[in-house]
JSON list of C-alpha atoms in Angstrom, two decimals:
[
{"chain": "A", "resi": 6, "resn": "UNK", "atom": "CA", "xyz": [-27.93, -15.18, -18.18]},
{"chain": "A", "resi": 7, "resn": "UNK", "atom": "CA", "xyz": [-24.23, -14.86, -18.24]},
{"chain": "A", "resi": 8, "resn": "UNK", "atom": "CA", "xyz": [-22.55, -16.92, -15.10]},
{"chain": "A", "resi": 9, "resn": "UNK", "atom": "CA", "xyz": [-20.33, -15.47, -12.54]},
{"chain": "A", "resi": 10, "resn": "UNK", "atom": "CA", "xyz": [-17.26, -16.62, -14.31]},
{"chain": "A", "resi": 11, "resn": "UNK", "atom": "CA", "xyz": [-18.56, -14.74, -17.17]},
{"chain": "A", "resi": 12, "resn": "UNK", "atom": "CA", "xyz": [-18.82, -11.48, -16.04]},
{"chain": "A", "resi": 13, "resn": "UNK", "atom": "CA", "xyz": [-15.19, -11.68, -14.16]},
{"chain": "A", "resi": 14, "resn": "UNK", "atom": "CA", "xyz": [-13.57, -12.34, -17.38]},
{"chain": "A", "resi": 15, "resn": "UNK", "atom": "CA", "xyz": [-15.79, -9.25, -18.36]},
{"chain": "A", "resi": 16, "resn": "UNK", "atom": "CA", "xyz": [-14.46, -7.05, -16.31]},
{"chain": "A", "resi": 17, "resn": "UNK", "atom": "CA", "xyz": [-10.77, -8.13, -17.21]},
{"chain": "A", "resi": 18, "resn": "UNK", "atom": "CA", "xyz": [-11.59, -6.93, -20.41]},
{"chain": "A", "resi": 19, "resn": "UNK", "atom": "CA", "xyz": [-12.65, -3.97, -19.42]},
{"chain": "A", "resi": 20, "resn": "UNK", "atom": "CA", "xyz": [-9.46, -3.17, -17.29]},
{"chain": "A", "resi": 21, "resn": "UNK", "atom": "CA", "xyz": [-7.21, -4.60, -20.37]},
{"chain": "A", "resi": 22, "resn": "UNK", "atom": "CA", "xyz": [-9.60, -2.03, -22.82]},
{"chain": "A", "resi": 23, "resn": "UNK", "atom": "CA", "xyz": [-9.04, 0.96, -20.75]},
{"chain": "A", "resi": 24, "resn": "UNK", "atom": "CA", "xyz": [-5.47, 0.41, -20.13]},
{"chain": "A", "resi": 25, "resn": "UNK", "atom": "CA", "xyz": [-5.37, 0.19, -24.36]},
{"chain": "A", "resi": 26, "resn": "UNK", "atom": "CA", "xyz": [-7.66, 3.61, -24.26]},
{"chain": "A", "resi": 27, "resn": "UNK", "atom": "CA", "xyz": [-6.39, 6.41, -25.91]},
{"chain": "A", "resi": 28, "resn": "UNK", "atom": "CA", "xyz": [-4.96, 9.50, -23.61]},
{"chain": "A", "resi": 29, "resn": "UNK", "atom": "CA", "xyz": [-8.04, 11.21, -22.54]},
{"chain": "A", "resi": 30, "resn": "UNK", "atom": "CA", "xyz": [-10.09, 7.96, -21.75]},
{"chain": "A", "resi": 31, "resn": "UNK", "atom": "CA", "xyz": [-7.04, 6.52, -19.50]},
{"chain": "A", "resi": 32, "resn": "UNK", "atom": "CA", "xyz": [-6.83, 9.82, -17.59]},
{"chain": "A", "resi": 33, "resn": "UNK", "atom": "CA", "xyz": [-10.47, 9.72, -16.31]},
{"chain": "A", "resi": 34, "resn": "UNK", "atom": "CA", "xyz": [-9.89, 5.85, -15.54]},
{"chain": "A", "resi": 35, "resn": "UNK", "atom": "CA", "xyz": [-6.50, 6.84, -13.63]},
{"chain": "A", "resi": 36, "resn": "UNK", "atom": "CA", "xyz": [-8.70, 8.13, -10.86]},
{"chain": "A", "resi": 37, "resn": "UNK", "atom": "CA", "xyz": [-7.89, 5.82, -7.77]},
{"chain": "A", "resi": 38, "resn": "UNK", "atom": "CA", "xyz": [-11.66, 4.99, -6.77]},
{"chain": "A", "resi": 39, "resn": "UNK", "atom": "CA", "xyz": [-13.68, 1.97, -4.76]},
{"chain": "A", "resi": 40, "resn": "UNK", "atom": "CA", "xyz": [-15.54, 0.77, -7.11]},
{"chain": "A", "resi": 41, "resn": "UNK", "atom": "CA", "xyz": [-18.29, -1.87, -7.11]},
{"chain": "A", "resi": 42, "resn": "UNK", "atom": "CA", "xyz": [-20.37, -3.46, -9.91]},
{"chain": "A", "resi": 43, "resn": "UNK", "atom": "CA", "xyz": [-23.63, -5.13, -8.68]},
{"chain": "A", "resi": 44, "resn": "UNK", "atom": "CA", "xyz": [-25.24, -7.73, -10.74]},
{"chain": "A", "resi": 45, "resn": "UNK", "atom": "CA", "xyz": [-28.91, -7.86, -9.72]},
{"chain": "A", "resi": 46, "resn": "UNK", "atom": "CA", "xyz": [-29.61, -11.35, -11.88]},
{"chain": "A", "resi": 47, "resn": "UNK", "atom": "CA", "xyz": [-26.81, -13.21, -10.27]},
{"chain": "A", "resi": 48, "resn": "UNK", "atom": "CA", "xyz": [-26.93, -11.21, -6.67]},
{"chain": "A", "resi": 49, "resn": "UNK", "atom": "CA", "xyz": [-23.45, -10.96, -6.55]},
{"chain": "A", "resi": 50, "resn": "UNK", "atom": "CA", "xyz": [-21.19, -8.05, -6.18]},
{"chain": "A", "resi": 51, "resn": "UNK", "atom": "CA", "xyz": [-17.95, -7.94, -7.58]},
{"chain": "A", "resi": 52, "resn": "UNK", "atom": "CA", "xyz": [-15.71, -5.27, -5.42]},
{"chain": "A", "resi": 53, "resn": "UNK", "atom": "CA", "xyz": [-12.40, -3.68, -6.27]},
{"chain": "A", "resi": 54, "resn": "UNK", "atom": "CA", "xyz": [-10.69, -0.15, -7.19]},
{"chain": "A", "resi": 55, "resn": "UNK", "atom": "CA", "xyz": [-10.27, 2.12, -10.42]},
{"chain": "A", "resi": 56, "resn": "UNK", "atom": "CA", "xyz": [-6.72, 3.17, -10.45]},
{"chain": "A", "resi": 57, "resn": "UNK", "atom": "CA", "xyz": [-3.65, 3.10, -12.94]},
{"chain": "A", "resi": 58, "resn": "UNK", "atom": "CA", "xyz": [-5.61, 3.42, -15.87]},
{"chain": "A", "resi": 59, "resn": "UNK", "atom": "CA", "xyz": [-7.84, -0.48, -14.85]},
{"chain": "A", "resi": 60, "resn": "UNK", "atom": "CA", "xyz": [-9.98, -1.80, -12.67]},
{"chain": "A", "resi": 61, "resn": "UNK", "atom": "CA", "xyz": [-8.82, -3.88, -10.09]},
{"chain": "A", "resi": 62, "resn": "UNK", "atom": "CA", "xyz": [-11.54, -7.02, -8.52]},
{"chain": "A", "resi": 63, "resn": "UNK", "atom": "CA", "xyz": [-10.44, -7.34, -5.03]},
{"chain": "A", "resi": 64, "resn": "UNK", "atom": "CA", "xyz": [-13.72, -9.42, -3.83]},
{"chain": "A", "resi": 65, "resn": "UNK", "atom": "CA", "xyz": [-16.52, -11.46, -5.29]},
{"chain": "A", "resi": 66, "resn": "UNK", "atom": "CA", "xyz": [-19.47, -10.60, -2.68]},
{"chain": "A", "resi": 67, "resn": "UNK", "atom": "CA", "xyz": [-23.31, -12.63, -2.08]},
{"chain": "A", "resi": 68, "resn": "UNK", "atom": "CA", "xyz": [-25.93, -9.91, -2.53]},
{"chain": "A", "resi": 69, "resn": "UNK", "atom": "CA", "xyz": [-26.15, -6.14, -2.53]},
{"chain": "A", "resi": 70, "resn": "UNK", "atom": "CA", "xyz": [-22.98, -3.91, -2.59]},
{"chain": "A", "resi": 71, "resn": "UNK", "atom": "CA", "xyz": [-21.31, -3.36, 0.95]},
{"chain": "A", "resi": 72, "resn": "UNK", "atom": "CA", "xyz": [-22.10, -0.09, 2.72]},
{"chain": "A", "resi": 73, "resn": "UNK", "atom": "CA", "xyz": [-24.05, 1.05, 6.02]},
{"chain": "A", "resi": 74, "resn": "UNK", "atom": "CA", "xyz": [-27.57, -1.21, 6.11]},
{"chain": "A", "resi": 75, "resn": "UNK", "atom": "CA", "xyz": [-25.55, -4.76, 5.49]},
{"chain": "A", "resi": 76, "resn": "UNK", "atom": "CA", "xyz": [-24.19, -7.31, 8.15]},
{"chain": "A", "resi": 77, "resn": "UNK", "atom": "CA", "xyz": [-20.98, -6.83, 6.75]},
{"chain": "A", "resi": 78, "resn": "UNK", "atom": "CA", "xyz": [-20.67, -3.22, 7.68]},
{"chain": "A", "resi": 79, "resn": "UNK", "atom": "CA", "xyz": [-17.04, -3.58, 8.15]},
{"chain": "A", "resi": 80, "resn": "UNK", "atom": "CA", "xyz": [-17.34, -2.93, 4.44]},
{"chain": "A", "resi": 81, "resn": "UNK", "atom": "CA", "xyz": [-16.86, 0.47, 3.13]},
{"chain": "A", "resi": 82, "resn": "UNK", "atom": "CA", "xyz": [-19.96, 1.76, 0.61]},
{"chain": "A", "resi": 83, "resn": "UNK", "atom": "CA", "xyz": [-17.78, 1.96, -2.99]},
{"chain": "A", "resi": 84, "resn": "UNK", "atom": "CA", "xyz": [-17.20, 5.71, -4.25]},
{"chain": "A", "resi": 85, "resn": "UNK", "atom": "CA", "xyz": [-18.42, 4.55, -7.69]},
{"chain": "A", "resi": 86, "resn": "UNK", "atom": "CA", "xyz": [-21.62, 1.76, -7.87]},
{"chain": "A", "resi": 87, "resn": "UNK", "atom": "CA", "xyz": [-22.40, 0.23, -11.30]},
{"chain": "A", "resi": 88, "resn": "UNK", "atom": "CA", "xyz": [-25.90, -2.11, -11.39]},
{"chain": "A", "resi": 89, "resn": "UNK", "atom": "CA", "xyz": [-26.57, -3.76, -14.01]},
{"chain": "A", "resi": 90, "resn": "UNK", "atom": "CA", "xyz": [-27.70, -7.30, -15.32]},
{"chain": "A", "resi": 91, "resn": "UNK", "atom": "CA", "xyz": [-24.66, -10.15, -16.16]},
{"chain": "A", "resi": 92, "resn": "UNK", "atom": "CA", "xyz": [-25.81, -10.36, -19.67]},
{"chain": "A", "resi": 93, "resn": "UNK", "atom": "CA", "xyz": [-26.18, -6.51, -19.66]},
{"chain": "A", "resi": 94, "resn": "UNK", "atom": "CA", "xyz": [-22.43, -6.14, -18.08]},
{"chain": "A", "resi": 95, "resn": "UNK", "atom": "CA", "xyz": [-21.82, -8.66, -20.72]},
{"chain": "A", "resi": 96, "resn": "UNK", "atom": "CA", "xyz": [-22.71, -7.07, -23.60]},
{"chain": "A", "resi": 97, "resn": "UNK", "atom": "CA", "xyz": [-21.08, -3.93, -22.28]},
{"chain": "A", "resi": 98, "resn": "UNK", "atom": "CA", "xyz": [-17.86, -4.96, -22.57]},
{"chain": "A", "resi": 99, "resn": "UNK", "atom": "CA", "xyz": [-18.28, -6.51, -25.78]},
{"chain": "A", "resi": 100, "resn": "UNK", "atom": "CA", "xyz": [-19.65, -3.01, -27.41]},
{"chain": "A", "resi": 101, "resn": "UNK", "atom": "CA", "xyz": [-22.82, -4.58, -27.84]},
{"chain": "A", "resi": 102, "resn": "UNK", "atom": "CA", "xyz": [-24.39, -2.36, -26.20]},
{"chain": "A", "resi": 103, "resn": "UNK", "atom": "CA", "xyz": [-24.77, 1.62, -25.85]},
{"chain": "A", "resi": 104, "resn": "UNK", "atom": "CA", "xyz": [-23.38, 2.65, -22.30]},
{"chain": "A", "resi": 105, "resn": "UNK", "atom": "CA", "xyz": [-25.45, 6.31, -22.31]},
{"chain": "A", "resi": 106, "resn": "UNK", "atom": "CA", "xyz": [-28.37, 3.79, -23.80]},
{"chain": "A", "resi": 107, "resn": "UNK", "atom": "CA", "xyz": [-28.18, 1.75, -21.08]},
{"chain": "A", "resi": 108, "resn": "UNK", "atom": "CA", "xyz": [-27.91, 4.42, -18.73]},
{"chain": "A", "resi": 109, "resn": "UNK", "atom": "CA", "xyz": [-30.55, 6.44, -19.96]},
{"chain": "A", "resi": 110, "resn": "UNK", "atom": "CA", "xyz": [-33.18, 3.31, -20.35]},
{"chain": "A", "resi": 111, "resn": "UNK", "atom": "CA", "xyz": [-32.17, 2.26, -16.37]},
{"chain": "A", "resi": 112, "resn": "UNK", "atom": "CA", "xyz": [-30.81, -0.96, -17.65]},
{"chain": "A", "resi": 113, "resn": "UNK", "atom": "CA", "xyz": [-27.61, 0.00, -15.76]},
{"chain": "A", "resi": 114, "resn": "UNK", "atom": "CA", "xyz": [-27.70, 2.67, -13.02]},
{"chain": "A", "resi": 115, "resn": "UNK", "atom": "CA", "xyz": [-24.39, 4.47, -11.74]},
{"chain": "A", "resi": 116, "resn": "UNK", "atom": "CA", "xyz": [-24.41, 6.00, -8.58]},
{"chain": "A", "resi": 117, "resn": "UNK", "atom": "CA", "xyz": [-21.00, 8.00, -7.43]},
{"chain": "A", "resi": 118, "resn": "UNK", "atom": "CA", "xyz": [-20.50, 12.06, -6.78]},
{"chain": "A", "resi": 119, "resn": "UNK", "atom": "CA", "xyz": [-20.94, 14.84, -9.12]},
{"chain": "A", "resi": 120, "resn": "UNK", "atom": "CA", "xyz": [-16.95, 15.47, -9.38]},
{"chain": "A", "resi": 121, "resn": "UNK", "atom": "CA", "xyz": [-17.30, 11.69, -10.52]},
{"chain": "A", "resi": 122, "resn": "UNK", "atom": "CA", "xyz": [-19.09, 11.54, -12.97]},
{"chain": "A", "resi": 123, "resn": "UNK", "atom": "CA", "xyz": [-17.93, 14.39, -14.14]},
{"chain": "A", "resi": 124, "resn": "UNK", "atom": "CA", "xyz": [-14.13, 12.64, -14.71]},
{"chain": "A", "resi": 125, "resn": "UNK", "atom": "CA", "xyz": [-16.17, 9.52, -15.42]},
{"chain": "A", "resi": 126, "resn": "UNK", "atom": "CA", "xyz": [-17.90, 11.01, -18.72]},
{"chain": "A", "resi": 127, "resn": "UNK", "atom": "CA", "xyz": [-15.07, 10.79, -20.42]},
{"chain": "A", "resi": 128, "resn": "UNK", "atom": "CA", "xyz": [-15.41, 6.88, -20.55]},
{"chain": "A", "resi": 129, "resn": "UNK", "atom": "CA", "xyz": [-18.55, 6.81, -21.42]}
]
């Protein structure tokens, strides 16, 4: 299991890899999206935005992602929601492993709207 440290630096990757993307790739990331990546091993939620071609992690949350149902409904539900395991989030990053794989075997589940996903297939 990766830690929580980990999967942070993960994600920094991941910003720093899209902002390297070619054209098309940084176009669907420019979308300006809450965004919220749920790891179910570690039950925590790292929160932040999609925008400028990254991703942005604005909070570190215990548990679930934030939406309606939660004591911290103060919280806004994210427009895109990534689950996943840390080593699966992990791996990822590292092109390890297949994101449409993943996807497909409900190792990582991606909930956001049709228009969304849509933009969104372009990273994948």
């Amino acid at each position: 299991m990766a830690t929580t440290q980990e999967c942070r630096a993960a994600l920094d990757r991941l910003s720093e890899q899209l902002a390297a993307a070619p054209a098309e790739v940084r176009s669907a990331a420019a979308l300006d999206r809450s965004v919220s990546c749920r790891l179910k091993d570690l039950d925590v939620t790292f929160a932040g935005r999609l925008r400028s071609g990254g991703i942005e992690v604005t909070d570190t949350l215990a548990g679930p992602h934030p939406g309606p149902g939660r004591s911290d409904t103060h919280r806004q539900k994210a427009a895109i929601r990534l689950t996943m395991t840390s080593d699966d989030l992990v791996a990822l990053v590292a092109g390890e492993l297949n994101f449409a794989h993943a996807w497909a075997t409900r190792r990582l589940t991606l909930d956001a709207s049709l228009r969304d996903l849509l933009t969104l297939r372009k990273l994948l």
